[in-house]
Short mmCIF file of C-alpha atoms in Angstrom, two decimals:
data_model
loop_
_atom_site.label_atom_id
_atom_site.label_comp_id
_atom_site.label_asym_id
_atom_site.label_seq_id
_atom_site.Cartn_x
_atom_site.Cartn_y
_atom_site.Cartn_z
CA MET L 26 -169.10 -84.02 50.77
CA VAL L 27 -167.01 -83.35 53.91
CA LYS L 28 -168.19 -85.25 57.03
CA ARG L 29 -168.41 -82.82 60.22
CA ASP L 30 -170.29 -85.46 62.49
CA ARG L 31 -167.75 -87.17 65.03
CA PRO L 32 -167.89 -90.56 63.14
CA THR L 33 -168.81 -93.79 65.06
CA LEU L 34 -166.57 -96.23 66.36
CA THR L 35 -167.62 -98.90 63.24
CA GLU L 36 -166.72 -96.09 60.78
CA ARG L 37 -163.29 -95.38 62.87
CA ARG L 38 -162.38 -99.02 62.47
CA ALA L 39 -163.38 -99.35 58.83
CA GLU L 40 -161.21 -95.97 58.31
CA GLU L 41 -158.72 -97.90 60.02
CA LEU L 42 -158.66 -100.99 58.21
CA ARG L 43 -158.88 -99.00 54.80
CA LEU L 44 -155.53 -97.31 55.83
CA GLU L 45 -153.90 -100.53 56.78
CA ILE L 46 -154.97 -101.83 53.35
CA ALA L 47 -153.61 -98.62 51.82
CA ARG L 48 -150.44 -98.53 53.44
CA LYS L 49 -149.70 -102.22 52.16
CA ALA L 50 -150.74 -101.27 48.59
CA VAL L 51 -148.45 -98.12 48.81
CA GLU L 52 -145.43 -100.83 50.14
CA ILE L 53 -146.10 -102.99 47.00
CA PHE L 54 -146.37 -99.96 44.51
CA VAL L 55 -143.15 -98.77 45.64
CA ALA L 56 -141.31 -101.78 45.70
CA ASP L 57 -142.45 -102.79 42.18
CA GLY L 58 -141.87 -99.12 41.09
CA ASP L 59 -145.19 -99.59 39.21
CA THR L 60 -149.03 -100.05 40.08
CA SER L 61 -149.64 -103.12 38.19
CA VAL L 62 -149.95 -105.48 41.20
CA THR L 63 -153.66 -107.36 41.23
CA VAL L 64 -156.19 -106.55 43.78
CA ASP L 65 -155.62 -110.16 45.24
CA ARG L 66 -151.93 -109.80 45.91
CA ILE L 67 -152.53 -106.53 48.02
CA ALA L 68 -155.48 -108.19 49.67
CA GLU L 69 -153.51 -111.24 50.36
CA ALA L 70 -150.35 -108.68 51.92
CA ALA L 71 -153.01 -106.51 53.92
CA GLY L 72 -154.40 -110.02 55.33
CA VAL L 73 -158.27 -109.54 53.96
CA SER L 74 -160.26 -111.08 51.65
CA PRO L 75 -160.87 -109.80 47.89
CA ARG L 76 -164.32 -109.36 48.54
CA THR L 77 -163.37 -107.26 51.95
CA PHE L 78 -161.05 -104.92 49.55
CA HIS L 79 -163.75 -104.22 46.99
CA ARG L 80 -166.17 -103.54 50.03
CA HIS L 81 -163.87 -100.83 50.82
CA PHE L 82 -162.69 -99.99 47.52
CA PRO L 83 -164.96 -100.37 44.36
CA ALA L 84 -161.90 -99.69 42.01
CA LYS L 85 -158.79 -100.87 42.48
CA GLU L 86 -157.38 -97.62 42.07
CA ASP L 87 -159.48 -96.26 45.00
CA VAL L 88 -157.02 -97.89 47.39
CA VAL L 89 -155.03 -94.35 47.88
CA ARG L 90 -157.46 -92.67 48.77
CA PRO L 91 -157.18 -92.93 52.57
CA ILE L 92 -153.53 -91.66 52.12
CA PHE L 93 -154.62 -88.83 50.38
CA ARG L 94 -157.63 -88.27 52.81
CA LEU L 95 -155.24 -88.43 55.82
CA SER L 96 -152.63 -85.95 54.57
CA SER L 97 -155.39 -83.28 53.69
CA THR L 98 -156.97 -83.87 57.14
CA GLN L 99 -153.68 -83.07 58.53
CA VAL L 100 -153.38 -79.82 56.93
CA ILE L 101 -157.02 -78.87 57.42
CA THR L 102 -156.46 -79.23 61.38
CA ALA L 103 -153.17 -77.43 61.06
CA LEU L 104 -154.91 -74.43 59.41
CA ARG L 105 -158.33 -74.66 61.83
CA ASN L 106 -155.68 -74.76 64.79
CA ALA L 107 -153.29 -71.70 63.50
CA PRO L 108 -153.55 -68.35 65.32
CA THR L 109 -155.14 -65.80 63.81
CA THR L 110 -152.19 -63.30 64.11
CA GLY L 111 -148.96 -63.89 62.46
CA ASP L 112 -147.80 -63.87 59.09
CA VAL L 113 -150.21 -65.60 56.92
CA VAL L 114 -147.95 -67.17 54.18
CA GLU L 115 -145.70 -68.40 57.12
CA THR L 116 -148.55 -69.98 58.76
CA LEU L 117 -149.77 -71.70 55.57
CA VAL L 118 -146.21 -73.29 54.93
CA ALA L 119 -145.96 -74.76 58.50
CA ALA L 120 -149.52 -76.06 57.86
CA TRP L 121 -148.38 -77.66 54.48
CA VAL L 122 -144.98 -79.04 56.12
CA SER L 123 -146.78 -80.02 59.57
CA GLN L 124 -148.03 -83.19 57.26
CA LEU L 125 -144.58 -84.32 56.11
CA HIS L 126 -141.92 -86.17 58.60
CA GLU L 127 -139.31 -83.47 59.35
CA GLY L 128 -140.44 -80.95 56.85
CA THR L 129 -139.31 -83.39 53.69
CA LEU L 130 -140.21 -86.73 51.89
CA SER L 131 -138.44 -90.24 52.32
CA ASP L 132 -137.19 -91.99 49.07
CA GLY L 133 -140.15 -94.17 49.25
CA GLU L 134 -142.83 -91.37 49.54
CA ARG L 135 -141.55 -89.48 46.72
CA GLN L 136 -141.41 -92.44 44.61
CA PHE L 137 -144.97 -93.23 45.85
CA LEU L 138 -146.37 -89.83 44.82
CA LYS L 139 -143.92 -89.71 41.47
CA LEU L 140 -146.15 -92.86 40.52
CA MET L 141 -149.50 -91.10 41.51
CA ALA L 142 -148.43 -87.72 39.76
CA SER L 143 -147.86 -89.78 36.58
CA THR L 144 -150.74 -92.14 36.16
CA PRO L 145 -153.89 -90.40 35.34
CA GLN L 146 -156.47 -92.84 37.25
CA TYR L 147 -154.09 -92.34 40.52
CA ARG L 148 -153.60 -88.68 39.84
CA LEU L 149 -157.29 -87.88 40.14
CA ARG L 150 -157.67 -89.71 43.53
CA TRP L 151 -155.01 -87.33 44.50
CA MET L 152 -156.77 -84.40 43.22
CA GLU L 153 -160.13 -85.34 45.09
CA VAL L 154 -158.88 -83.63 47.83
CA ASP L 155 -158.51 -80.36 46.34
CA ASP L 156 -162.18 -79.50 46.92
CA GLU L 157 -162.01 -79.84 50.41
CA LEU L 158 -158.58 -78.11 51.10
CA SER L 159 -159.88 -75.23 49.16
CA GLU L 160 -162.73 -75.02 51.60
CA ALA L 161 -160.81 -75.04 54.30
CA MET L 162 -158.13 -72.86 52.82
CA ALA L 163 -161.37 -70.07 52.38
CA GLU L 164 -162.25 -70.70 55.94
CA PHE L 165 -158.74 -69.88 57.12
CA LEU L 166 -158.61 -66.78 54.72
CA ARG L 167 -161.57 -65.21 55.40
CA GLU L 168 -160.24 -64.83 58.95
CA ARG L 169 -157.14 -63.01 58.20
CA VAL L 170 -157.11 -61.35 54.79
CA ALA L 171 -159.67 -58.80 53.61
CA LEU L 172 -161.24 -60.36 50.67
CA GLY L 173 -164.31 -58.34 50.05
CA ASP L 174 -167.97 -59.52 49.50
CA HIS L 175 -168.16 -60.65 45.92
CA PRO L 176 -168.43 -64.15 45.69
CA LEU L 177 -165.30 -64.76 43.28
CA HIS L 178 -163.00 -62.55 45.77
CA ARG L 179 -164.44 -64.56 48.85
CA SER L 180 -163.48 -67.85 46.96
CA LEU L 181 -160.93 -67.20 44.31
CA PRO L 182 -157.59 -66.61 46.94
CA ALA L 183 -158.30 -70.53 48.16
CA TYR L 184 -158.74 -72.06 45.20
CA LEU L 185 -155.38 -70.11 44.00
CA VAL L 186 -153.15 -71.22 47.03
CA VAL L 187 -154.57 -75.24 46.79
CA HIS L 188 -153.75 -74.77 43.00
CA ALA L 189 -150.53 -73.35 43.56
CA THR L 190 -149.65 -76.04 46.08
CA ARG L 191 -150.60 -78.69 43.79
CA HIS L 192 -148.46 -76.97 41.11
CA VAL L 193 -145.59 -76.84 43.45
CA PHE L 194 -145.70 -80.66 44.09
CA ASP L 195 -146.15 -81.48 40.98
CA TYR L 196 -142.83 -79.53 40.00
CA TRP L 197 -140.83 -80.79 43.19
CA ILE L 198 -141.68 -84.48 42.40
CA LEU L 199 -141.57 -84.66 38.79
CA SER L 200 -138.32 -82.80 38.62
CA ASP L 201 -136.77 -84.54 41.33
CA SER L 202 -136.19 -81.33 43.10
CA SER L 203 -133.63 -81.06 45.70
CA GLU L 204 -134.70 -77.62 46.61
CA ASP L 205 -136.70 -77.09 50.11
CA ILE L 206 -140.26 -77.53 49.55
CA ALA L 207 -140.99 -75.01 52.28
CA ASP L 208 -139.06 -72.46 50.32
CA LEU L 209 -141.11 -73.06 47.23
CA LEU L 210 -144.33 -73.30 48.87
CA ARG L 211 -143.23 -69.77 50.45
CA ASP L 212 -142.73 -68.45 47.14
CA VAL L 213 -145.98 -69.25 45.20
CA PHE L 214 -147.97 -68.44 48.36
CA ARG L 215 -146.39 -64.96 48.28
CA THR L 216 -147.46 -64.28 44.83
CA VAL L 217 -150.92 -65.22 44.94
CA LEU L 218 -151.27 -63.56 48.53
CA ALA L 219 -149.47 -60.20 47.07
CA GLY L 220 -151.97 -60.20 43.80
CA VAL L 221 -154.80 -60.30 46.40
CA GLU L 222 -153.44 -57.76 48.55
CA ALA L 223 -152.72 -55.62 45.28
CA THR L 224 -156.10 -55.65 44.07
CA ARG L 225 -158.06 -56.16 47.33
CA PRO L 226 -161.13 -54.12 47.31
CA VAL L 227 -161.35 -50.70 49.20
CA PRO L 228 -162.08 -50.82 52.60
CA THR L 229 -165.72 -49.19 52.91
CA GLY L 230 -164.91 -48.18 56.86
CA ASP L 231 -167.93 -49.83 58.10
CA GLY L 232 -166.02 -52.74 59.05
CA GLY L 233 -167.16 -54.60 56.22
CA MET D 25 -149.87 -84.50 23.39
CA VAL D 26 -150.38 -81.46 21.34
CA LYS D 27 -150.37 -82.15 17.50
CA ARG D 28 -148.02 -79.63 15.99
CA ASP D 29 -148.04 -80.94 12.54
CA ARG D 30 -150.25 -79.84 10.00
CA PRO D 31 -153.37 -82.83 10.03
CA THR D 32 -153.83 -84.71 7.05
CA LEU D 33 -157.06 -84.21 5.00
CA THR D 34 -158.26 -87.52 6.24
CA GLU D 35 -157.41 -86.13 9.74
CA ARG D 36 -159.33 -83.02 9.17
CA ARG D 37 -162.19 -84.93 7.97
CA ALA D 38 -162.07 -87.19 11.01
CA GLU D 39 -162.34 -84.48 13.03
CA GLU D 40 -164.96 -82.76 11.40
CA LEU D 41 -166.96 -85.87 11.90
CA ARG D 42 -166.36 -86.03 15.26
CA LEU D 43 -167.45 -82.46 15.97
CA GLU D 44 -170.67 -83.05 13.61
CA ILE D 45 -171.24 -86.00 16.36
CA ALA D 46 -170.54 -84.13 19.07
CA ARG D 47 -173.09 -81.10 18.11
CA LYS D 48 -175.84 -83.72 17.64
CA ALA D 49 -175.11 -85.08 21.35
CA VAL D 50 -174.98 -81.59 22.62
CA GLU D 51 -178.50 -80.83 21.19
CA ILE D 52 -179.57 -83.94 22.78
CA PHE D 53 -178.14 -83.31 26.22
CA VAL D 54 -179.62 -79.96 26.23
CA ALA D 55 -183.24 -80.91 25.06
CA ASP D 56 -183.33 -84.01 27.37
CA GLY D 57 -181.90 -81.57 30.30
CA ASP D 58 -179.53 -84.62 30.75
CA THR D 59 -177.13 -86.86 29.60
CA SER D 60 -178.81 -90.27 29.72
CA VAL D 61 -179.16 -90.65 25.81
CA THR D 62 -177.47 -94.15 24.71
CA VAL D 63 -174.89 -93.98 22.43
CA ASP D 64 -177.34 -95.78 19.58
CA ARG D 65 -179.75 -92.52 19.74
CA ILE D 66 -177.02 -90.46 19.38
CA ALA D 67 -175.25 -92.12 16.49
CA GLU D 68 -178.76 -92.22 14.95
CA ALA D 69 -179.41 -88.85 15.26
CA ALA D 70 -175.96 -87.93 13.86
CA GLY D 71 -176.33 -90.56 10.72
CA VAL D 72 -173.51 -92.76 11.63
CA SER D 73 -173.64 -96.42 13.08
CA PRO D 74 -172.91 -97.17 16.71
CA ARG D 75 -169.85 -98.72 15.62
CA THR D 76 -168.36 -95.74 14.06
CA PHE D 77 -169.16 -93.70 17.40
CA HIS D 78 -167.13 -96.04 19.38
CA ARG D 79 -164.41 -96.07 16.77
CA HIS D 80 -164.29 -92.29 17.40
CA PHE D 81 -165.16 -92.14 20.96
CA PRO D 82 -164.33 -95.12 22.83
CA ALA D 83 -166.40 -94.01 25.92
CA LYS D 84 -169.76 -92.01 25.29
CA GLU D 85 -168.35 -89.59 27.71
CA ASP D 86 -165.61 -88.64 24.87
CA VAL D 87 -168.19 -87.26 22.90
CA VAL D 88 -167.92 -83.37 24.15
CA ARG D 89 -164.12 -83.53 23.69
CA PRO D 90 -164.29 -82.03 20.18
CA ILE D 91 -166.28 -79.16 21.48
CA PHE D 92 -163.93 -78.24 24.40
CA ARG D 93 -160.95 -78.66 21.77
CA LEU D 94 -162.44 -76.39 19.32
CA SER D 95 -162.70 -73.93 22.24
CA SER D 96 -159.31 -74.32 23.53
CA THR D 97 -157.82 -74.01 19.83
CA GLN D 98 -159.85 -70.87 19.37
CA VAL D 99 -158.17 -69.07 22.52
CA ILE D 100 -154.67 -70.37 21.78
CA THR D 101 -155.01 -69.17 18.29
CA ALA D 102 -155.85 -66.05 19.71
CA LEU D 103 -153.17 -65.98 22.21
CA ARG D 104 -150.53 -67.07 19.54
CA ASN D 105 -151.70 -64.04 17.31
CA ALA D 106 -152.25 -61.07 19.94
CA PRO D 107 -149.70 -58.65 19.61
CA THR D 108 -146.77 -58.55 22.15
CA THR D 109 -147.44 -54.84 23.01
CA GLY D 110 -150.70 -53.67 24.51
CA ASP D 111 -152.32 -54.40 27.97
CA VAL D 112 -151.68 -58.13 28.98
CA VAL D 113 -154.91 -58.28 31.22
CA GLU D 114 -157.03 -57.13 27.74
CA THR D 115 -155.40 -58.98 25.72
CA LEU D 116 -156.03 -62.34 27.76
CA VAL D 117 -159.61 -61.07 27.95
CA ALA D 118 -160.03 -60.72 24.37
CA ALA D 119 -158.84 -64.21 23.95
CA TRP D 120 -161.31 -66.05 26.23
CA VAL D 121 -164.01 -63.78 24.65
CA SER D 122 -163.23 -64.25 21.01
CA GLN D 123 -164.52 -67.96 21.33
CA LEU D 124 -168.42 -66.69 22.57
CA HIS D 125 -170.59 -65.34 20.28
CA GLU D 126 -170.72 -61.91 20.98
CA GLY D 127 -169.26 -62.25 24.46
CA THR D 128 -171.32 -64.21 25.91
CA LEU D 129 -173.52 -67.88 26.09
CA SER D 130 -176.68 -68.65 24.56
CA ASP D 131 -179.29 -70.51 27.03
CA GLY D 132 -178.24 -73.85 25.26
CA GLU D 133 -174.84 -73.10 25.45
CA ARG D 134 -174.93 -72.17 29.41
CA GLN D 135 -177.61 -75.35 30.01
CA PHE D 136 -174.95 -77.47 28.33
CA LEU D 137 -171.91 -76.29 30.33
CA LYS D 138 -173.90 -76.75 33.37
CA LEU D 139 -174.14 -80.05 32.75
CA MET D 140 -170.63 -80.78 32.17
CA ALA D 141 -169.61 -78.56 35.20
CA SER D 142 -171.87 -80.69 37.46
CA THR D 143 -171.36 -84.21 35.90
CA PRO D 144 -167.88 -85.37 36.87
CA GLN D 145 -167.16 -87.89 33.97
CA TYR D 146 -167.79 -84.90 31.37
CA ARG D 147 -166.24 -82.46 33.98
CA LEU D 148 -162.73 -84.44 33.55
CA ARG D 149 -163.37 -83.96 29.40
CA TRP D 150 -163.64 -80.06 29.86
CA MET D 151 -160.71 -80.01 32.12
CA GLU D 152 -158.61 -81.87 29.83
CA VAL D 153 -157.89 -78.86 27.96
CA ASP D 154 -156.30 -77.09 30.42
CA ASP D 155 -152.75 -78.54 30.08
CA GLU D 156 -152.69 -77.48 26.69
CA LEU D 157 -154.23 -73.93 27.57
CA SER D 158 -151.53 -73.45 29.98
CA GLU D 159 -148.94 -74.37 27.75
CA ALA D 160 -149.89 -71.65 25.57
CA MET D 161 -150.63 -69.34 28.21
CA ALA D 162 -146.98 -70.02 29.22
CA GLU D 163 -145.33 -69.01 26.05
CA PHE D 164 -147.83 -65.83 25.76
CA LEU D 165 -146.73 -64.63 29.18
CA ARG D 166 -143.22 -65.32 28.70
CA GLU D 167 -143.06 -63.10 25.79
CA ARG D 168 -144.77 -60.11 28.01
CA VAL D 169 -144.05 -60.53 31.46
CA ALA D 170 -140.60 -60.70 33.53
CA LEU D 171 -141.16 -64.15 34.94
CA GLY D 172 -137.19 -64.88 35.91
CA ASP D 173 -135.31 -68.07 35.17
CA HIS D 174 -136.59 -70.54 38.28
CA PRO D 175 -139.10 -73.34 36.22
CA LEU D 176 -141.61 -72.41 39.06
CA HIS D 177 -141.69 -68.71 38.23
CA ARG D 178 -141.82 -69.69 34.38
CA SER D 179 -144.63 -71.94 34.73
CA LEU D 180 -146.89 -70.80 37.63
CA PRO D 181 -148.32 -67.67 36.63
CA ALA D 182 -149.47 -69.36 33.14
CA TYR D 183 -151.32 -72.11 35.27
CA LEU D 184 -152.95 -69.67 37.55
CA VAL D 185 -154.10 -67.77 34.73
CA VAL D 186 -155.78 -71.05 33.52
CA HIS D 187 -157.03 -72.04 36.74
CA ALA D 188 -158.36 -68.97 37.50
CA THR D 189 -160.32 -68.88 34.26
CA ARG D 190 -161.69 -72.19 35.18
CA HIS D 191 -163.08 -70.68 38.45
CA VAL D 192 -164.60 -68.14 36.99
CA PHE D 193 -166.67 -70.18 34.35
CA ASP D 194 -167.55 -72.48 37.35
CA TYR D 195 -169.01 -69.69 39.71
CA TRP D 196 -170.37 -68.02 36.58
CA ILE D 197 -172.36 -71.02 34.95
CA LEU D 198 -173.30 -73.01 38.41
CA SER D 199 -174.25 -69.56 40.03
CA ASP D 200 -176.37 -68.53 36.77
CA SER D 201 -174.73 -65.09 37.33
CA SER D 202 -175.89 -62.62 34.75
CA GLU D 203 -172.47 -60.49 35.25
CA ASP D 204 -170.34 -59.84 32.09
CA ILE D 205 -167.98 -62.47 32.04
CA ALA D 206 -165.27 -60.21 30.80
CA ASP D 207 -165.48 -58.31 33.99
CA LEU D 208 -165.13 -61.36 35.74
CA LEU D 209 -162.15 -62.64 33.91
CA ARG D 210 -160.65 -58.83 33.85
CA ASP D 211 -160.93 -59.12 37.58
CA VAL D 212 -159.26 -62.76 38.28
CA PHE D 213 -156.56 -61.90 35.82
CA ARG D 214 -155.44 -58.51 37.14
CA THR D 215 -155.24 -60.57 40.84
CA VAL D 216 -152.73 -63.32 39.54
CA LEU D 217 -150.81 -60.73 37.15
CA ALA D 218 -150.43 -57.99 40.22
CA GLY D 219 -149.09 -60.80 42.52
CA VAL D 220 -146.48 -61.86 39.68
CA GLU D 221 -145.66 -58.27 39.22
CA ALA D 222 -145.27 -57.67 43.09
CA THR D 223 -143.09 -60.68 43.60
CA ARG D 224 -141.23 -60.70 40.06
CA PRO D 225 -137.41 -61.48 40.08
CA VAL D 226 -135.34 -58.07 40.40
CA PRO D 227 -134.06 -57.50 37.09
CA THR D 228 -130.24 -58.41 36.56
CA GLY D 229 -129.68 -55.67 34.03
CA ASP D 230 -128.16 -58.05 31.41
CA GLY D 231 -131.79 -58.12 29.67
CA GLY D 232 -132.19 -61.93 31.30
#
């Protein structure tokens, strides 16, 4: 499902248009305080026809996908470009915080994520990026942490890191916490990685 | 969403009927090797009208809910009845294995879960039980593990245990693994709980 090939100009333009429509939808969701706005009104605000809207977004709820895809792409890029030395937990925290403006959310962004977290059909679109993030996280961890050879040992830590992140965002957004998101992420990443380290396979001495 | 009150006789009978219809649907899914069977055929096999089917299951995919609800109820009951002393990891493994016949899956059950794991609309119905399991797991852990007072510290370990379980089942089912499910669960529970223990808050000495 992850596109590795360089997108064509047409694809890039289509993705830009989708992102523009998505941002209009988000503006309206936040202004209304709910997601009840019609496709017709979103399309009108974005300057496209309802038909164009539906060509890019089969269901109305699909309109938020470009927002979450952009965030996850930013995190994945930060992970891929991160140095292979240095503290793993701090590198992970930095990758997540890199997608936030000044390390935090604006009131509008928080209100938007609160709507997404509490509305099942939208929540699903948010959770869709978890698989892609898990894959990038697994690549990242394999280069930095002794994981062993069993498929579960190779995949579980990345999966736990991504789900711990999801849990932190849920807590932070739904409880209106004023705590520093970086501190919360640091805390849960430490828990997951301390468990991996404590139970890591004994090195065999052949470098494997 | 969790019903704590004792169900009435009518509710119990309705749930039994739903489970009977669900089991017929599972039989057909396994025999066909896919989930394409119509609601009419499931209803006929279960001896009910399509109208009765839809009264209990608004969407066709809802038909599998009673199966997953029964499994999760069995795990939750095992967790609630578990002694508060003894090895936490072994108690967790036993709770999960308690819902399997002789600690393993029959070929039919494995084939059914493979269909569920690989079909998004059914997978969602399976994942629905995770919230309820996380809640029961949190209760279980709070009585046995020093978790601290921060809401994230109180909720994260249970969430990670439930998601680690999901990851094990996904791996085990989708890779047709012949490994012992209890061994795989033991392994991931150890990883999660070792991390909780390594980063657990320093006891304050006031028993809190």
